[in-house]
One Martini backbone bead per residue (centre of mass of N, CA, C, O) as a GRO file, in nm:
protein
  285
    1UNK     BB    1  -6.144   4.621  -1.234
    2UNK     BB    2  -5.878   4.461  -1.194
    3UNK     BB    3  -5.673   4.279  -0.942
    4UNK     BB    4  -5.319   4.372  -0.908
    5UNK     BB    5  -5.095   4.250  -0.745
    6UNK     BB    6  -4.771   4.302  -0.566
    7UNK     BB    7  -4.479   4.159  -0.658
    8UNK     BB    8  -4.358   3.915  -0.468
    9UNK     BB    9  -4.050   3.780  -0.570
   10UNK     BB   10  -3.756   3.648  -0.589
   11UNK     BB   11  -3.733   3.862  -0.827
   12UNK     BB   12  -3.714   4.130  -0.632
   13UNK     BB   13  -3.499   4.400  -0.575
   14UNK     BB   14  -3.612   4.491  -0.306
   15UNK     BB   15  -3.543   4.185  -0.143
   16UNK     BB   16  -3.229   4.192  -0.063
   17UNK     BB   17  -3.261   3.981   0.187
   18UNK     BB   18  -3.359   3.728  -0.019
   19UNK     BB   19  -3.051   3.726  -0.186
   20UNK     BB   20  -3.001   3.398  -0.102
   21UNK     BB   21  -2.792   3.117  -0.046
   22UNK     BB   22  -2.692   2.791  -0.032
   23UNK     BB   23  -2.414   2.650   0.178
   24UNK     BB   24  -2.221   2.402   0.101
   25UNK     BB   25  -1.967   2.264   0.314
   26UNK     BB   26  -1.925   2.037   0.099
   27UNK     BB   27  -1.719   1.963  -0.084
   28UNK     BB   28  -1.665   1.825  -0.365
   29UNK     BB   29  -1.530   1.619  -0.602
   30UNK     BB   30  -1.191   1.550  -0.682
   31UNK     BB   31  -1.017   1.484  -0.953
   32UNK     BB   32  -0.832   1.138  -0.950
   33UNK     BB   33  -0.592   0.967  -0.984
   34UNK     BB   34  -0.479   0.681  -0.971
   35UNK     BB   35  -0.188   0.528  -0.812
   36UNK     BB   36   0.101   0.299  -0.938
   37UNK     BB   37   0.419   0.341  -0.946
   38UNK     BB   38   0.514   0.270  -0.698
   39UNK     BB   39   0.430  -0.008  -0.669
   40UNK     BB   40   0.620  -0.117  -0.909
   41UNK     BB   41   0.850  -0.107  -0.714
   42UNK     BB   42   1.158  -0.154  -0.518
   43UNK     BB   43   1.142  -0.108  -0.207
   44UNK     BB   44   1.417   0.127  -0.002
   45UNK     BB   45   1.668   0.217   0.280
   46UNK     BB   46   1.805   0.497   0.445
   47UNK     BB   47   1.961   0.511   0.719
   48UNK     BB   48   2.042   0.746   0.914
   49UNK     BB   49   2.324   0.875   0.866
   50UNK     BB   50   2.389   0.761   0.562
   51UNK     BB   51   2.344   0.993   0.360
   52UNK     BB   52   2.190   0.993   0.021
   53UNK     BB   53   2.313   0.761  -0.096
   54UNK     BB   54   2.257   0.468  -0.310
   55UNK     BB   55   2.377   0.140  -0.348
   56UNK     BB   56   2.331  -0.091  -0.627
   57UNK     BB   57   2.420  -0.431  -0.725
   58UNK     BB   58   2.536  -0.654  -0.970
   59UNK     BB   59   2.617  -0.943  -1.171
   60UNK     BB   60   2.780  -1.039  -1.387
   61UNK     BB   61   2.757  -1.293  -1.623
   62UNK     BB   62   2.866  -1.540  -1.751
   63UNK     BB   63   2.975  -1.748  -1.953
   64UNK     BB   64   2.961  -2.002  -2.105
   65UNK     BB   65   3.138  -2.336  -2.125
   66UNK     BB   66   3.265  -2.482  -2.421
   67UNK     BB   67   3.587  -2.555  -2.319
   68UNK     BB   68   3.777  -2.793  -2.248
   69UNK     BB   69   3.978  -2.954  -2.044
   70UNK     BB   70   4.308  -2.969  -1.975
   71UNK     BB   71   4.476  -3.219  -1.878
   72UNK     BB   72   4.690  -3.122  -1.598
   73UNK     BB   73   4.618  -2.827  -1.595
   74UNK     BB   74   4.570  -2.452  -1.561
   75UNK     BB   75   4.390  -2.261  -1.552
   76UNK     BB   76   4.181  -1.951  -1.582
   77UNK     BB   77   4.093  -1.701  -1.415
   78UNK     BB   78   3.842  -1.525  -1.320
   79UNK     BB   79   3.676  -1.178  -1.376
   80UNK     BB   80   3.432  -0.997  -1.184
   81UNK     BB   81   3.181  -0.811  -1.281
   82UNK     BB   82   2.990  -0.529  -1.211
   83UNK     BB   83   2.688  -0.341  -1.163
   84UNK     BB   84   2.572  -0.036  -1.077
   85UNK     BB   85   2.321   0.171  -0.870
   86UNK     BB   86   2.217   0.456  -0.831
   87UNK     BB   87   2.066   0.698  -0.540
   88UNK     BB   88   1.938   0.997  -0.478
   89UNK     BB   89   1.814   1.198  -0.240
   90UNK     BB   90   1.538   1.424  -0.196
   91UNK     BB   91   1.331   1.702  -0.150
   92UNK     BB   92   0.980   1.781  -0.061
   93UNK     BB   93   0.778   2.105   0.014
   94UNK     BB   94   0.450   2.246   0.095
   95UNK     BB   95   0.242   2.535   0.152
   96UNK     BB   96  -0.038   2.688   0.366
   97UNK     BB   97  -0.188   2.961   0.429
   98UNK     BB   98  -0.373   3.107   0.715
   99UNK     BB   99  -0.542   3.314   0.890
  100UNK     BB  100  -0.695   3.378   1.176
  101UNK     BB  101  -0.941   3.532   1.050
  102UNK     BB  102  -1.057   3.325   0.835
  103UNK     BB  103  -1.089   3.121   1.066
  104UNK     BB  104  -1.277   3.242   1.242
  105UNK     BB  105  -1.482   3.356   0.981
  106UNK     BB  106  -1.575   3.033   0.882
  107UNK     BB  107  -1.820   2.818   0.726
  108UNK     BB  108  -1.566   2.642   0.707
  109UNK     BB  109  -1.306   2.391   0.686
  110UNK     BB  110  -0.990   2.523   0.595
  111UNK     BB  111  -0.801   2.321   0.701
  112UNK     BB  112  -0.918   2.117   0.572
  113UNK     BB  113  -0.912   2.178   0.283
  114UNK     BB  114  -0.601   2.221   0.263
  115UNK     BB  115  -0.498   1.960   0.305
  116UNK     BB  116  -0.668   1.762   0.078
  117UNK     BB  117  -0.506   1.941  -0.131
  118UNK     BB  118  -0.196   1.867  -0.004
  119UNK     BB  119  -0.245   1.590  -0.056
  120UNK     BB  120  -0.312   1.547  -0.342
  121UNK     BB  121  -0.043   1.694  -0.426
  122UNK     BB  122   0.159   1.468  -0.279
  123UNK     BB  123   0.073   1.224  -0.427
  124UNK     BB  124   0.081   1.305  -0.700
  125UNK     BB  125   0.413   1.374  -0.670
  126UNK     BB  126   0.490   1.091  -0.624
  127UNK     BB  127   0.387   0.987  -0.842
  128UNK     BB  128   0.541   1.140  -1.095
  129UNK     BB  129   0.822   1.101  -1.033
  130UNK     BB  130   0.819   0.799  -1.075
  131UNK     BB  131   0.743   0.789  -1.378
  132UNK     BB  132   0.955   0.969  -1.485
  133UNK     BB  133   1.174   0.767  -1.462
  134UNK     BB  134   1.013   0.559  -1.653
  135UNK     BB  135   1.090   0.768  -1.885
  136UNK     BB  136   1.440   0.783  -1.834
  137UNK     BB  137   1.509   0.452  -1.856
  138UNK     BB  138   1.326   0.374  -2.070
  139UNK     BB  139   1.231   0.185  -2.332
  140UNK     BB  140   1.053   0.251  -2.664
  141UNK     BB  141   0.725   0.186  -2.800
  142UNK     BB  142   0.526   0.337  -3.109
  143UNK     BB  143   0.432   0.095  -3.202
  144UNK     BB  144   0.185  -0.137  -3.352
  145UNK     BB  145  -0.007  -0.439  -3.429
  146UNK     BB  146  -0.210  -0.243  -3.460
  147UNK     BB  147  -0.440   0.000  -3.495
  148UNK     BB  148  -0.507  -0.054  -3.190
  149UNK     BB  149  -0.459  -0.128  -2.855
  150UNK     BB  150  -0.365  -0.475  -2.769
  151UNK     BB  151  -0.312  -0.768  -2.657
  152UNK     BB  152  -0.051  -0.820  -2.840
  153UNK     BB  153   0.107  -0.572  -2.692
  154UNK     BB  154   0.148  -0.748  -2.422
  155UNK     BB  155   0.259  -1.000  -2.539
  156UNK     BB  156   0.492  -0.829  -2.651
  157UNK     BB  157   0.601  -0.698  -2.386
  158UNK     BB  158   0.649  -0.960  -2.214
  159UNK     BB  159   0.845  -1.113  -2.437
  160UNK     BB  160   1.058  -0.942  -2.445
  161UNK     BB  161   1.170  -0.959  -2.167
  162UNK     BB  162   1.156  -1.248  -2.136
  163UNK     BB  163   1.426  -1.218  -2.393
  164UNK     BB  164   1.594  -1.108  -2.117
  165UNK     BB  165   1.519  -1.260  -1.846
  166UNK     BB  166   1.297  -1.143  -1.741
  167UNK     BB  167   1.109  -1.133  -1.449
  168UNK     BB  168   0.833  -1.190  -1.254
  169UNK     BB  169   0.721  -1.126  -0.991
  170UNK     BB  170   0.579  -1.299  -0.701
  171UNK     BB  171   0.306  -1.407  -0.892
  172UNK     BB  172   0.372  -1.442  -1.199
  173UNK     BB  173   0.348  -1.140  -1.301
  174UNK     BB  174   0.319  -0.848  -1.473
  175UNK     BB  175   0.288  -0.483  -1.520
  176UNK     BB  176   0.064  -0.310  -1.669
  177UNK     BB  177   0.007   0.017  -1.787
  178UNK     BB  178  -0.275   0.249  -1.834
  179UNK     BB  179  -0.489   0.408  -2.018
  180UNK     BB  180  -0.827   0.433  -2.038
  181UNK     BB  181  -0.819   0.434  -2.359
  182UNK     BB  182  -0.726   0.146  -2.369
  183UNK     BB  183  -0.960  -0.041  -2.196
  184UNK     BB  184  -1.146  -0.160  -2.484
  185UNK     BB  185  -0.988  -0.380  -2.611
  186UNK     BB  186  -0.901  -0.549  -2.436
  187UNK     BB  187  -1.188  -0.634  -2.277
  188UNK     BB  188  -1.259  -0.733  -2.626
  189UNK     BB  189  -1.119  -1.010  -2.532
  190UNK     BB  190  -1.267  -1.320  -2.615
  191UNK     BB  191  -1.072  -1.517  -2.591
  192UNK     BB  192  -0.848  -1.791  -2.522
  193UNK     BB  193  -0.679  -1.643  -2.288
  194UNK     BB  194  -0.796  -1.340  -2.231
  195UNK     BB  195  -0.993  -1.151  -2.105
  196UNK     BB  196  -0.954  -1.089  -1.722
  197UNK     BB  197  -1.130  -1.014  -1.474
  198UNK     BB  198  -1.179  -0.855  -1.178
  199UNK     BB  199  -1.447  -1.047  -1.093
  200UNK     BB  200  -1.350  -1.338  -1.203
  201UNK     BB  201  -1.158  -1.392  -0.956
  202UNK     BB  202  -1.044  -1.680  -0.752
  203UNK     BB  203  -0.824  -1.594  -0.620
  204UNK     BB  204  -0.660  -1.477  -0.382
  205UNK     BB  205  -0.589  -1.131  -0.313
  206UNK     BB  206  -0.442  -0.826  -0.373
  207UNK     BB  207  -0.496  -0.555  -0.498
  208UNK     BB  208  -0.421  -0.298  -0.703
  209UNK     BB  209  -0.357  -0.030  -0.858
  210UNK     BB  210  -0.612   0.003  -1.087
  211UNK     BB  211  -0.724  -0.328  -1.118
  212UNK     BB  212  -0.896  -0.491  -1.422
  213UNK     BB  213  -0.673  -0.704  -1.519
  214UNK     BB  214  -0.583  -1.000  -1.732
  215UNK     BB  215  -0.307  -1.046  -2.010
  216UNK     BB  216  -0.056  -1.217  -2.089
  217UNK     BB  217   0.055  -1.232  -1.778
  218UNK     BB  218  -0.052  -0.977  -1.677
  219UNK     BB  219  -0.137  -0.700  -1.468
  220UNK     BB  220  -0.388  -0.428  -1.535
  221UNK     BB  221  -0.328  -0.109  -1.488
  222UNK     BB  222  -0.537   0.203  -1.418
  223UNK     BB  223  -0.405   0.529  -1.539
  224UNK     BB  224  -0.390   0.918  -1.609
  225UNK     BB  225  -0.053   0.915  -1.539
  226UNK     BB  226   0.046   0.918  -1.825
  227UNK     BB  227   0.248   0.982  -2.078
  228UNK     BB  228   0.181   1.249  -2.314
  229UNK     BB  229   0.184   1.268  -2.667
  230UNK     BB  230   0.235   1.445  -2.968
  231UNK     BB  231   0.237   1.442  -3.285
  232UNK     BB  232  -0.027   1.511  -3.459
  233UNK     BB  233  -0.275   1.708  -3.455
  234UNK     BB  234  -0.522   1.515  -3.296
  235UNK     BB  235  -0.270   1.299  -3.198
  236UNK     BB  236  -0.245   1.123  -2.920
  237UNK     BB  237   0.043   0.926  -2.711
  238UNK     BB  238  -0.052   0.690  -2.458
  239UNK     BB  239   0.135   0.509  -2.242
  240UNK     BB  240   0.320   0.219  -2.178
  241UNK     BB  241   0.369  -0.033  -1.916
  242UNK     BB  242   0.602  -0.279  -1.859
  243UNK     BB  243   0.694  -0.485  -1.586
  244UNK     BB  244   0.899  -0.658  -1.356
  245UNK     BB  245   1.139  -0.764  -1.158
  246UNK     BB  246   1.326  -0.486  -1.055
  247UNK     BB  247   1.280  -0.205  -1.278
  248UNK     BB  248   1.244   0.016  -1.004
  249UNK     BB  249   1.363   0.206  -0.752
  250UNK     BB  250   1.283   0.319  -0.451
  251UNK     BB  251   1.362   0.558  -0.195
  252UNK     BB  252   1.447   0.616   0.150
  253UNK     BB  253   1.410   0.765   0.404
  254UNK     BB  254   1.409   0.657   0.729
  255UNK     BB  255   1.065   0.752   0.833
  256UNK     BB  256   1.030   0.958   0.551
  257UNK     BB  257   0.841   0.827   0.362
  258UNK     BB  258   0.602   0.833   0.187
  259UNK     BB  259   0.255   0.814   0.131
  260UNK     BB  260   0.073   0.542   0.074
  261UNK     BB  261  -0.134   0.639  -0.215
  262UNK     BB  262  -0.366   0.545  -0.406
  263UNK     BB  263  -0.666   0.670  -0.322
  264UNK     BB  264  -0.750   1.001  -0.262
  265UNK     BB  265  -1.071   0.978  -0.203
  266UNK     BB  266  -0.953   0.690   0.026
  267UNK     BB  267  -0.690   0.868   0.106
  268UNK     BB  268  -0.418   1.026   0.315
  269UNK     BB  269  -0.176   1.256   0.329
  270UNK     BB  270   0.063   1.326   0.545
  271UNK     BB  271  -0.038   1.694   0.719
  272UNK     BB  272   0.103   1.929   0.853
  273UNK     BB  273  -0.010   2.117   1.149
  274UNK     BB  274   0.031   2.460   1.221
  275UNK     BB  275   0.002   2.667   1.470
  276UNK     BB  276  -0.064   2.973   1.509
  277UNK     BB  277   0.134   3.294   1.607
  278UNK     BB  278   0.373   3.401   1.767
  279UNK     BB  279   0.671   3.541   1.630
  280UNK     BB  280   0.957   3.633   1.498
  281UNK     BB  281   0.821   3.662   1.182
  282UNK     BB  282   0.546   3.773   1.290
  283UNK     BB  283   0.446   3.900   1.603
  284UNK     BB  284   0.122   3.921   1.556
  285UNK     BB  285  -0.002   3.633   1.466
   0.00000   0.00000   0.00000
C-alpha cells in the first residue's frame, strides 16, 4: 500500500495562521488628468482689505473718420464709452480626519494618504472651476469641417478668432485644449506645415501643461477633464477650446490663491495638516 503523506499546504484550512497577504504600503498610482485650464487664464490679484470683488475695463475703439473735415469750423468732440468685466472671489474648503486611534494603529502613513488624496481633489477642483468659466462664457461650435476633429478644425478656430482681431499669446501662438481622443487626427496630419510635435521643437522655452505639439498657428495641449455632452448614445461630444490673450482672467485674492498644479502625479497641492488633541469641540481629543 502506498504511503500518502498528510497535505500541509497554502489552501489548507487547518493552518489559520499562515493565511495571510503581504500588505504593499504603498498606494498604487491614482488616475489623475493633466490641469491645463488655470494656465490658460490671465492671471490677477486682489490685495487683502480690498473687497472681494476686481473689477477690469477696456475701452470701446472709435470708429474710422472717413469724413473730411470743414475748414475753419469746430468738430464734435468724440464720446468715450468703456466696457466693465467684473469678478468676485469665493472660497472653496475640504477636510479630512483620523481618529487618533487610527493613526496610532496604521501600518502605513494614513496622514500622507490623505493628504495626497485631498491635494488631487484641490487640483481637481481648481482646473474644473476654471474650466466650467470657459464653457459659460464662450461660444460653442458643435459642427465639424470633417467626419471627425482635424487641422482644419484649430485653421478654422484660429481664423475665426483671428477674424475679430483676437491676440494671440505673447509667444505668438493661440492655445487649444483637446481630449486625447481628439490628438490622433491631429497628430497624422504630415502635410507641410501640419503637426509639429514637441519632441522636434528647435526653439528653447517652457513646455505648457499637457503640450504634445503645435498645428495651425496653436500649441495643442492635452486633457481629459474637457466638458462632454452626450448628442445620442452612444455618441458623445468632446469639446475643444482655442483661446487668445485675454481670453479669461483668474483672480485671486494676494497670499492666498491656489497652488499651480500641473500634473498631480509629480506636483503636490498645498495641504493644510492640523494635530489633534483636546479641544473644546472634542473634549476627548
Amino acid at each position: 500500500m502506498a504511503y500518502t503523506p498528510t497535505p500541509n499546504a497554502t489552501t489548507s484550512a487547518t493552518l489559520r495562521h499562515q493565511i495571510s497577504a503581504y500588505y504593499r504600503r504603498q498606494a498604487l498610482d491614482t488616475l489623475t488628468p493633466i490641469h491645463v485650464f488655470y494656465e490658460l487664464c490671465e492671471p490677477d490679484d486682489i490685495p487683502k482689505r480690498n473687497g472681494k470683488t476686481i473689477q477690469w475695463w477696456r475701452p470701446t475703439l472709435f470708429a474710422a473718420n472717413t469724413t473730411a473735415h470743414a475748414e475753419g469750423t469746430v468738430g464734435t468732440a468724440l464720446t468715450v464709452d468703456t466696457n466693465i468685466v467684473t469678478a468676485t472671489l469665493q472660497e472653496y474648503a475640504d477636510f479630512v480626519s483620523a481618529s487618533s486611534f487610527l493613526i496610532d494603529t496604521e501600518i502605513d502613513s494614513t496622514i500622507t494618504n490623505y493628504s495626497r488624496l485631498l491635494g488631487m481633489r484641490a487640483a481637481l477642483s481648481v482646473d474644473t472651476i476654471t474650466r466650467t468659466e470657459f464653457d459659460a462664457t464662450t461660444s460653442t461650435e458643435l459642427t465639424s469641417m470633417g467626419v471627425s476633429f482635424s487641422a482644419s478644425d484649430i485653421r478654422a478656430e484660429v481664423s475665426r478668432l483671428k477674424g475679430v482681431n483676437v491676440l494671440a499669446k505673447d509667444d505668438g501662438y493661440f492655445r487649444t485644449v483637446i481630449h486625447p481622443y481628439l490628438s490622433f487626427d491631429l497628430q497624422s496630419d504630415n502635410s507641410t506645415g501640419g503637426w509639429r510635435d514637441v519632441m522636434k521643437y528647435t526653439e528653447p522655452g517652457r513646455m505648457l501643461s499637457g503640450e504634445i505639439g503645435r498645428i495651425g498657428g496653436a500649441r495643442v495641449m492635452e486633457t481629459t477633464n474637457v466638458k462632454i455632452s452626450t448628442v445620442a448614445a452612444p455618441d458623445a461630444v468632446y469639446y475643444s477650446y482655442t483661446v487668445g490673450r485675454g481670453a479669461v482672467g483668474a483672480v485671486a485674492l494676494a497670499g492666498s490663491g491656489p497652488s499651480r498644479v500641473r500634473d498631480p502625479q509629480k506636483q503636490m497641492f498645498k495641504i493644510n495638516v492640523v494635530p489633534g488633541g483636546p479641544n473644546p469641540s472634542d473634549p476627548e481629543g
